[in-house]
PDB file of C-alpha atoms and ligand atoms in Angstrom:
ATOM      1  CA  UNK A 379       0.000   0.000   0.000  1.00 69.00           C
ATOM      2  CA  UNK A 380       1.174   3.806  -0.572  1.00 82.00           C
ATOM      3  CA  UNK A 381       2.571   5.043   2.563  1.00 87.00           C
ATOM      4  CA  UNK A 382       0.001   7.760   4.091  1.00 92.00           C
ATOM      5  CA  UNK A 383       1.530  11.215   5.297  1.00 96.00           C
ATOM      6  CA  UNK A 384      -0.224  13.266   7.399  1.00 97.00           C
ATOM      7  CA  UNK A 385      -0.241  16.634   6.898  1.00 98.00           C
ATOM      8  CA  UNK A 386      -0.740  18.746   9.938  1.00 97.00           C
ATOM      9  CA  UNK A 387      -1.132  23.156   8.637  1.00 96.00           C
ATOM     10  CA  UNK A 388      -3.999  25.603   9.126  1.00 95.00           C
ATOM     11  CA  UNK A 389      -3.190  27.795   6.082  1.00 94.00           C
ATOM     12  CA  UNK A 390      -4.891  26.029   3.211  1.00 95.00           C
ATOM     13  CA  UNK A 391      -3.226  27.217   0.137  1.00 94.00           C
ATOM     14  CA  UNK A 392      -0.206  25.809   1.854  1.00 94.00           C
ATOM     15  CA  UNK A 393      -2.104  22.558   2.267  1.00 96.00           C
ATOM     16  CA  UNK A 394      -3.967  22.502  -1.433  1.00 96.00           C
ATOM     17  CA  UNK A 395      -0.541  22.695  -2.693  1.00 95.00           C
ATOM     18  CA  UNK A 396       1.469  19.901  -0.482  1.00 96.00           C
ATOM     19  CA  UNK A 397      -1.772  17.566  -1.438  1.00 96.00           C
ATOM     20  CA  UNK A 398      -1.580  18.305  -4.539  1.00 96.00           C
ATOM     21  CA  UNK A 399       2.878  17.598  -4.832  1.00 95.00           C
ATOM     22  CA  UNK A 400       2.402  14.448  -2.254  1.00 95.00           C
ATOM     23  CA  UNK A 401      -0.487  13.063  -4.452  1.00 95.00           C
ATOM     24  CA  UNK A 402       1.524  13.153  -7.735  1.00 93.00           C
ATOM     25  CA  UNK A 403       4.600  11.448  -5.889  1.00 91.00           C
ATOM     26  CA  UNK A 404       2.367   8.707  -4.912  1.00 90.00           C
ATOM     27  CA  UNK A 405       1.476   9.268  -1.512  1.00 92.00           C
ATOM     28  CA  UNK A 406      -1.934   9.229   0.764  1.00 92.00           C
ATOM     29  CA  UNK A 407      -2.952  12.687   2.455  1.00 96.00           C
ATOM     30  CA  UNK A 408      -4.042  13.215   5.818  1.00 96.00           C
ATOM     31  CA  UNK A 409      -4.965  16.383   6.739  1.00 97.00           C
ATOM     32  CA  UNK A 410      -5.342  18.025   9.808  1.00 97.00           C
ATOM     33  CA  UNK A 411      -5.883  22.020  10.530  1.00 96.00           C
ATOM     34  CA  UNK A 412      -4.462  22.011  14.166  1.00 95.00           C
ATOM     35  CA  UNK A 413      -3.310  20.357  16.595  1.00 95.00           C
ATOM     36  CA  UNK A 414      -5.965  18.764  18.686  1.00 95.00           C
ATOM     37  CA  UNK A 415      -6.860  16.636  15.125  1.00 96.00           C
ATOM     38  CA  UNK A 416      -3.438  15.916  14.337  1.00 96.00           C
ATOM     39  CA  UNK A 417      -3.268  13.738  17.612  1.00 95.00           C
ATOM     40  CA  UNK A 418      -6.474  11.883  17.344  1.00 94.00           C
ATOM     41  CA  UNK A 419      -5.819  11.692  13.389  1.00 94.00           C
ATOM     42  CA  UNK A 420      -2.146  10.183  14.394  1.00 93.00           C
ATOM     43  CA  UNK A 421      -3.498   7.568  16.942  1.00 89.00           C
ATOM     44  CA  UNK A 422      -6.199   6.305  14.371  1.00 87.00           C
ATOM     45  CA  UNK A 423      -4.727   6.225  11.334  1.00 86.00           C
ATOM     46  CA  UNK A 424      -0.897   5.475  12.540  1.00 83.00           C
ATOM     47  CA  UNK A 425       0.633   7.367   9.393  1.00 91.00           C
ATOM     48  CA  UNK A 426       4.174   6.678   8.292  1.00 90.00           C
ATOM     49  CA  UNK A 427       5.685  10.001   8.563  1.00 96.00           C
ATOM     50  CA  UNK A 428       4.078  13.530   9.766  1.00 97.00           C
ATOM     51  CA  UNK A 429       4.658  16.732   8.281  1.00 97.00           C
ATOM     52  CA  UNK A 430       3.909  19.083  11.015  1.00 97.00           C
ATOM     53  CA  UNK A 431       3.941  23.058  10.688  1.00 94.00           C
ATOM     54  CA  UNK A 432       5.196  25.423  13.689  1.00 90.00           C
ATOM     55  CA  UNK A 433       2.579  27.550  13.936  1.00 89.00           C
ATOM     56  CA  UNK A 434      -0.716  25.736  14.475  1.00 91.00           C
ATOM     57  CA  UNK A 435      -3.919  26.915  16.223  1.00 87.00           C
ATOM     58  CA  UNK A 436      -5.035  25.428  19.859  1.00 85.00           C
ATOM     59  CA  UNK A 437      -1.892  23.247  20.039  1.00 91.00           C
ATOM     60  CA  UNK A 438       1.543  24.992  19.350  1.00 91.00           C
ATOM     61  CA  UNK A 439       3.487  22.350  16.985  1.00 92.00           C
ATOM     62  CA  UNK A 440       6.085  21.727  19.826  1.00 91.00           C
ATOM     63  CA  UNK A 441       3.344  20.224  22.039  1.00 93.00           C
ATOM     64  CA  UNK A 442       2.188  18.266  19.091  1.00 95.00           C
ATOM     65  CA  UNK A 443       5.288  17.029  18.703  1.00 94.00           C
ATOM     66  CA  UNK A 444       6.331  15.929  22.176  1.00 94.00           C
ATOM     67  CA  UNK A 445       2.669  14.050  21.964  1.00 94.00           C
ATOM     68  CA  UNK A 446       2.842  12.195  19.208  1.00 94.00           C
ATOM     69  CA  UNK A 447       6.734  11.231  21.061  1.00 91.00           C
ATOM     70  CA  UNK A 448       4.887  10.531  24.194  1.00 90.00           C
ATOM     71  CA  UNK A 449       2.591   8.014  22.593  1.00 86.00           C
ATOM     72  CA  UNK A 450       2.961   4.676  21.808  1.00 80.00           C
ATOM     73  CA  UNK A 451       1.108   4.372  19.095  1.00 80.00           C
ATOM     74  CA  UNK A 452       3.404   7.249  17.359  1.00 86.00           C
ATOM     75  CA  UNK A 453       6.254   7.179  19.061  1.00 85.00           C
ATOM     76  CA  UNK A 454       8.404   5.799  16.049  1.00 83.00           C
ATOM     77  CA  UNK A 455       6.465   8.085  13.507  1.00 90.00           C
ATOM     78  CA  UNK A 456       9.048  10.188  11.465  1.00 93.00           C
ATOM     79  CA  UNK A 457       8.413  14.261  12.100  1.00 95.00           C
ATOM     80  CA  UNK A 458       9.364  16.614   9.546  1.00 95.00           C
ATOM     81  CA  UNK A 459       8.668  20.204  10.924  1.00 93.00           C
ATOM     82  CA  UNK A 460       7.699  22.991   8.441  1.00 93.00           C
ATOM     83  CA  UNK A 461       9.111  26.317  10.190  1.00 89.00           C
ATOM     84  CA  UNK A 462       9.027  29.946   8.936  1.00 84.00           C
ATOM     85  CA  UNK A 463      12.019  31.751   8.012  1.00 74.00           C
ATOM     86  CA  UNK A 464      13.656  33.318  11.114  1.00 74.00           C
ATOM     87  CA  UNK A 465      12.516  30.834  13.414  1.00 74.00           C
ATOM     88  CA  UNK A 466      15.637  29.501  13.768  1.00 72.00           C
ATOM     89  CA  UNK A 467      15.349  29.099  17.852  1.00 77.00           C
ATOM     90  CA  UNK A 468      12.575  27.060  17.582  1.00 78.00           C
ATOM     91  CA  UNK A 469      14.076  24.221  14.743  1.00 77.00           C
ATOM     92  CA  UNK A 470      16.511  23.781  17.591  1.00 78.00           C
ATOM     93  CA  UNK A 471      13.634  23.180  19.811  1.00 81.00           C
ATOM     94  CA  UNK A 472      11.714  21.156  17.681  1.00 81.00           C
ATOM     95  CA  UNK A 473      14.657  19.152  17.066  1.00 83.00           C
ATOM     96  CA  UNK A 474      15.194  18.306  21.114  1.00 83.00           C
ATOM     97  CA  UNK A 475      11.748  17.358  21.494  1.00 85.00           C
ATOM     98  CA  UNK A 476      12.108  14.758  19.157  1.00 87.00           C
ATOM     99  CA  UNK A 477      11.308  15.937  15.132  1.00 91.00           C
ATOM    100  CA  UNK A 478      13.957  14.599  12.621  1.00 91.00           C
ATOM    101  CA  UNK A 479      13.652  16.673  10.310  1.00 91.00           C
ATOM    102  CA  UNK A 480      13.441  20.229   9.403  1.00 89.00           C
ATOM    103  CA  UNK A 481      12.366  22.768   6.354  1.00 91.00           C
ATOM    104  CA  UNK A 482      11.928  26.482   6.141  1.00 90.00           C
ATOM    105  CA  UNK A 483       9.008  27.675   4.513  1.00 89.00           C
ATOM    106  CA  UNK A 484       8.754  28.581   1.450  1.00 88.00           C
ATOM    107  CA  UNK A 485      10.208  25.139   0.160  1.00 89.00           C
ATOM    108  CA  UNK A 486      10.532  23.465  -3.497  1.00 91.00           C
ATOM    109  CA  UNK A 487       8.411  20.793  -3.644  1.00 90.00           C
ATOM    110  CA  UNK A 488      11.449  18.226  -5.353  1.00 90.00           C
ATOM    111  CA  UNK A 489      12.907  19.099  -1.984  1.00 91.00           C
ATOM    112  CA  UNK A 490      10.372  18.245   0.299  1.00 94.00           C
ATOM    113  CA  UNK A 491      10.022  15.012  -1.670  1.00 92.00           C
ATOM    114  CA  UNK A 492      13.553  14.025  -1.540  1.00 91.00           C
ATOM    115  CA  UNK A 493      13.774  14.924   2.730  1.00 92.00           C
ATOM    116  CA  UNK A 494      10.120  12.571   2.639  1.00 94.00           C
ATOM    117  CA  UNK A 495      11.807   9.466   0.922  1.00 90.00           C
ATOM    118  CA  UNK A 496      15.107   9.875   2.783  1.00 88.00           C
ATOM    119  CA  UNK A 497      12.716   9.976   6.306  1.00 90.00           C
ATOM    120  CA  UNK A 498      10.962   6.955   5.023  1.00 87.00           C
ATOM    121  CA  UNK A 499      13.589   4.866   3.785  1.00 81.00           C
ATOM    122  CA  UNK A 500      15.290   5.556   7.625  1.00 80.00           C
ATOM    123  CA  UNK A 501      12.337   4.815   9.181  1.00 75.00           C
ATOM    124  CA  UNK A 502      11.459   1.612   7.252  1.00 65.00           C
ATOM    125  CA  UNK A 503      13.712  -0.824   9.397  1.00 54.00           C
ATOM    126  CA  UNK A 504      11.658   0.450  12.691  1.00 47.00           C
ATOM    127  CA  UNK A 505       8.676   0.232  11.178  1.00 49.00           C
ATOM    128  CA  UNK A 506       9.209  -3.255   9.937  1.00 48.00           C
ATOM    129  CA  UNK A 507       9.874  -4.297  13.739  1.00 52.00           C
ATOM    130  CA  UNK A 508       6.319  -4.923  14.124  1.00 77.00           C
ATOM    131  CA  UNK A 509       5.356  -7.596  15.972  1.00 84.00           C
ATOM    132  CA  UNK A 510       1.905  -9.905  15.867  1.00 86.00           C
ATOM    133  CA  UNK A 511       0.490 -11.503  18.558  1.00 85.00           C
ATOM    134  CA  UNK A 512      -2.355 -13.953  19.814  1.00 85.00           C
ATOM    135  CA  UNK A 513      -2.644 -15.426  22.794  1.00 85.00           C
ATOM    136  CA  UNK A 514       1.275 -17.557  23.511  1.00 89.00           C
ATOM    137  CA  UNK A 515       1.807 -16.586  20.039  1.00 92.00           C
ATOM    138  CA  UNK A 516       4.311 -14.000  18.639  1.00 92.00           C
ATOM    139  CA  UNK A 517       4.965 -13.382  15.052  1.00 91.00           C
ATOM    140  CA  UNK A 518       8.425 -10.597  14.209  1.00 89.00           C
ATOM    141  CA  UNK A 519       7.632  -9.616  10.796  1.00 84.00           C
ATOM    142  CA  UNK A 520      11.401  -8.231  10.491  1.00 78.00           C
ATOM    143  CA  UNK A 521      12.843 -11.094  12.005  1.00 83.00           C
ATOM    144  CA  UNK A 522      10.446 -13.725  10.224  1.00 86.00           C
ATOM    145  CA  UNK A 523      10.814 -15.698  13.624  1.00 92.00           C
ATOM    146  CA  UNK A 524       7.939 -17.477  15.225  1.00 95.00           C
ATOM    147  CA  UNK A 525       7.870 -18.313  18.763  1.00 95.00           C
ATOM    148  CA  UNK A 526       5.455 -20.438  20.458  1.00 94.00           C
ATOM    149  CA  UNK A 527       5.073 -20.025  24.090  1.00 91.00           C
ATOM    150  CA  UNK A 528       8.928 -18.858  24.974  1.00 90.00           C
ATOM    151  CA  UNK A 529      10.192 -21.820  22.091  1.00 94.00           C
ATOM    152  CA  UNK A 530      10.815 -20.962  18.439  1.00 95.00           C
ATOM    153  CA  UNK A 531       8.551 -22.596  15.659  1.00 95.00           C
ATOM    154  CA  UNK A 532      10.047 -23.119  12.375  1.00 94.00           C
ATOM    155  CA  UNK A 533       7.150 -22.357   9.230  1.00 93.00           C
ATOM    156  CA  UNK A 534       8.002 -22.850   5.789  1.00 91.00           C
ATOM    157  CA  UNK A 535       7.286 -19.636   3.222  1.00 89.00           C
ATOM    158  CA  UNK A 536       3.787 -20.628   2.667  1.00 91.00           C
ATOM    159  CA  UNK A 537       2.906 -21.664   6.521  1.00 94.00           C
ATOM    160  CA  UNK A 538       4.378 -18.242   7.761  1.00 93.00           C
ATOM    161  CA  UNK A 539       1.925 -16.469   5.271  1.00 91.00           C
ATOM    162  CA  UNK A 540      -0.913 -18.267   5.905  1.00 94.00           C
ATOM    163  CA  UNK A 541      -0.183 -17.463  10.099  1.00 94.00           C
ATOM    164  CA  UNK A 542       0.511 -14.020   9.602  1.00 90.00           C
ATOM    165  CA  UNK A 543      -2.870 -13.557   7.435  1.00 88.00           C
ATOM    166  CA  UNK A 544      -4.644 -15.237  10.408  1.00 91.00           C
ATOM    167  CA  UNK A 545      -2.606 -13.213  13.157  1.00 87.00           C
ATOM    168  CA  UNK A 546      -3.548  -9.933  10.768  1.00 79.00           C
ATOM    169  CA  UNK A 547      -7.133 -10.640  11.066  1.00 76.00           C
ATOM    170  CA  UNK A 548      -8.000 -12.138  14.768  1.00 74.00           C
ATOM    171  CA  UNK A 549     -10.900 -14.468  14.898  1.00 77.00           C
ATOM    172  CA  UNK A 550     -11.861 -14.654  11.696  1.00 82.00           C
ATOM    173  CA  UNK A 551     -13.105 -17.494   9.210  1.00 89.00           C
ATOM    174  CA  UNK A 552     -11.718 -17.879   6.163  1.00 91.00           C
ATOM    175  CA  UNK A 553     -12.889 -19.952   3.183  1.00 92.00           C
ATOM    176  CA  UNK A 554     -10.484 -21.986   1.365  1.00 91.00           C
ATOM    177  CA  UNK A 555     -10.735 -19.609  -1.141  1.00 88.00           C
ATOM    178  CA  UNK A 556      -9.979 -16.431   0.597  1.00 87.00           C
ATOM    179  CA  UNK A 557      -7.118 -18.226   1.897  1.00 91.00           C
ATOM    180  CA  UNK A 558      -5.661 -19.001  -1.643  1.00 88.00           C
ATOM    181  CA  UNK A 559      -6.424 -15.775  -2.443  1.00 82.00           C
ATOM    182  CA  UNK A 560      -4.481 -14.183   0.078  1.00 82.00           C
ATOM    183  CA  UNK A 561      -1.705 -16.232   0.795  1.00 87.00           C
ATOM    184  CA  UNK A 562      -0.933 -17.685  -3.026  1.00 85.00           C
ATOM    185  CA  UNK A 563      -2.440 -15.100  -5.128  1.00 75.00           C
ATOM    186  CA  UNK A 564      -5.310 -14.727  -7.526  1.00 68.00           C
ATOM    187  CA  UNK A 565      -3.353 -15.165 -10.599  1.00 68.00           C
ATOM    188  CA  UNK A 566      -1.973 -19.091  -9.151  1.00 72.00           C
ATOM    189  CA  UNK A 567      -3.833 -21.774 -10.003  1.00 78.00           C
ATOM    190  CA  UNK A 568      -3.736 -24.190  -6.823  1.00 81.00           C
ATOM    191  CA  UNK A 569      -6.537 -26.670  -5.788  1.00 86.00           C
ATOM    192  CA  UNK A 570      -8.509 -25.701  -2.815  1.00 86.00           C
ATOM    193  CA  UNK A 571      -7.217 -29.345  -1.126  1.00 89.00           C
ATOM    194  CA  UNK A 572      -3.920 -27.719  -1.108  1.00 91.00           C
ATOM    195  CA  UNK A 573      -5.259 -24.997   1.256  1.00 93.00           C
ATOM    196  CA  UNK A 574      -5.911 -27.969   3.514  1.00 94.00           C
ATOM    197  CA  UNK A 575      -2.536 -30.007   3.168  1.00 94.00           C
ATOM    198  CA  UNK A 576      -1.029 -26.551   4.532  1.00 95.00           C
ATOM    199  CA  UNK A 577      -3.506 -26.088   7.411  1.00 96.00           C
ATOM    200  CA  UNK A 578      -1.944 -29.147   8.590  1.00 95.00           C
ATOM    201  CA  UNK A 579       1.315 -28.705   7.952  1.00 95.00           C
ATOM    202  CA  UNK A 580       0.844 -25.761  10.225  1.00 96.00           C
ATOM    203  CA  UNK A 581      -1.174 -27.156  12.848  1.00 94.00           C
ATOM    204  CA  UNK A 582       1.716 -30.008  13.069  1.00 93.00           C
ATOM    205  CA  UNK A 583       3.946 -27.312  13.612  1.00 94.00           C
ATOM    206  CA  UNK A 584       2.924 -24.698  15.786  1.00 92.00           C
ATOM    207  CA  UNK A 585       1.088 -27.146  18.327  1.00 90.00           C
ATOM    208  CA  UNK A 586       3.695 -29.070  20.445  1.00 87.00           C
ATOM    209  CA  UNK A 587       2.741 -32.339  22.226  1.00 85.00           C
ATOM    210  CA  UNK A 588       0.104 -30.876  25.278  1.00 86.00           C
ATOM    211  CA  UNK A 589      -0.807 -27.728  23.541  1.00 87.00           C
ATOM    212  CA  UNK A 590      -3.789 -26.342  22.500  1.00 89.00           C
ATOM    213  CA  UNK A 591      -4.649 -26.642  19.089  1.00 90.00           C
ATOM    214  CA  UNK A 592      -4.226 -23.113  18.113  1.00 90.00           C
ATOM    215  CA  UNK A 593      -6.170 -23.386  14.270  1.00 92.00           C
ATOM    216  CA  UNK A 594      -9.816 -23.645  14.220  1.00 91.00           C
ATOM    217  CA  UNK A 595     -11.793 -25.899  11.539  1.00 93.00           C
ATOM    218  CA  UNK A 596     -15.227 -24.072  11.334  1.00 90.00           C
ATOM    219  CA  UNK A 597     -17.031 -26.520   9.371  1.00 89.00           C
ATOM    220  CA  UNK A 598     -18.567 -25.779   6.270  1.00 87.00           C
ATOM    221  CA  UNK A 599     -16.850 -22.237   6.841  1.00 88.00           C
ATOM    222  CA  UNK A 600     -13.183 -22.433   6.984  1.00 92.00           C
ATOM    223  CA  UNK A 601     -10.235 -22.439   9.187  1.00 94.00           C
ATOM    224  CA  UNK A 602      -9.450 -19.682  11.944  1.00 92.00           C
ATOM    225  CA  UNK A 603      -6.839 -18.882  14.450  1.00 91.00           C
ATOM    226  CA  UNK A 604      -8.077 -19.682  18.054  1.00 84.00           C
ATOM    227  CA  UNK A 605      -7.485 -16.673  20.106  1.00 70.00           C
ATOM    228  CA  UNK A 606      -8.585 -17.427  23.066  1.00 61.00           C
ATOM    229  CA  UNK A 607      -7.396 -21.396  23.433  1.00 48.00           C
ATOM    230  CA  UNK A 608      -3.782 -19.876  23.687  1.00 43.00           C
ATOM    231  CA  UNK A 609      -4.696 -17.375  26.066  1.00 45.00           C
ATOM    232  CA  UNK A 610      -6.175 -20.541  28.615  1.00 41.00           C
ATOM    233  CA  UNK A 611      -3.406 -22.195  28.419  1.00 36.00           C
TER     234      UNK A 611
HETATM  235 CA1  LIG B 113       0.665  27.706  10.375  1.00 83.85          CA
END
């Protein structure tokens, strides 16, 4: 998916303009007009970098900034302030409370671009440290280690994707064919028995002799990861 910037600047021919550059280079806008809605925007929609402008109404950018720090939820988000000319006190201040990145208004938009993909490209590896989780269950996406209860479970390619599209989507039942649509691709021809031959290739795996069987059969519905089974255990 396109990586989604938010945008956070109350004067809107500013904003027009930095939709209209970020839309052309491929991005998704966010937009919010001051600070209070940059927050809750930043907590729901968890972009993957912020541009955030000085001068904002209700919440000074500063405080904005040592929020979104503050949080968990955007603590690793990559802040690129947008400052005035002659505030050069506060890029200093902005920079201590935990923005990477700074640029003076007025700014070229090839400019902005480049300081976006070099943020992005820095941020990636931290981003990529998610982590998925059910239950006795962890899945490190950067890591592509599974562990099981404290012990490390070893999936082949196709296992990992099919547990990491259950993990993604807690509790829910999928068909055979949303499973080969999501883990092998629409374009692959594979029989829907082949769905099942992996189901229990995983099952074998992940479930060691005395554990709960962590994948659910549903029948006439699908398969599903048991959340709560691990959780009892
Ligand atoms: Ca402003």
């Amino acid at each position: 998916m396109k990586p989604l910037l938010l945008v956070v600047e109350d004067e809107e021919t500013l904003v027009n303009r930095l939709r209209y550059n970020l839309e052309k280079e491929g991005y998704r806008v966010a937009i919010a007009e001051n600070g209070e809605d940059a927050l809750l925007l930043a907590r729901e929609e968890t972009p993957d970098l912020i541009l955030l402008d000085w001068m904002l109404p209700l919440l000074s950018g500063i405080e904005v900034c040592r929020r979104l720090r503050r949080a968990r939820e955007t603590r690793n988000v990559p802040i690129l302030m947008l400052t005035a000319k002659g505030e050069e006190e506060n890029k200093v201040r902005g920079l201590d409370t935990g923005a990477d990145d700074y640029m003076t208004k007025p700014f070229s938009p090839s400019e902005l671009a480049a300081r976006i993909r070099a943020l992005l490209r820095r941020a990636r590896p931290a981003l990529s440290e998610e982590k998925l989780e059910a239950g006795d269950l962890t899945m490190d996406l950067a890591t592509h280690r599974v562990h099981r209860a404290g012990r490390e479970v070893e999936l082949a390619p196709t296992e990992f994707r099919l547990l990491r599209h259950f993990l993604e989507h807690p509790g829910r039942v999928f068909n055979r064919e949303q499973l080969l649509n999501a883990v092998w691709g629409q374009d692959v021809y594979v029989e829907l028995r082949t769905v099942d031959v992996h189901i229990r290739r995983l099952r074998r795996t992940l479930n060691a002799e005395g554990e709960a069987d962590l994948v659910r059969t549903v029948r006439g519905a699908g398969y599903a990861l048991k959340e709560d089974a691990a959780k009892n255990q």
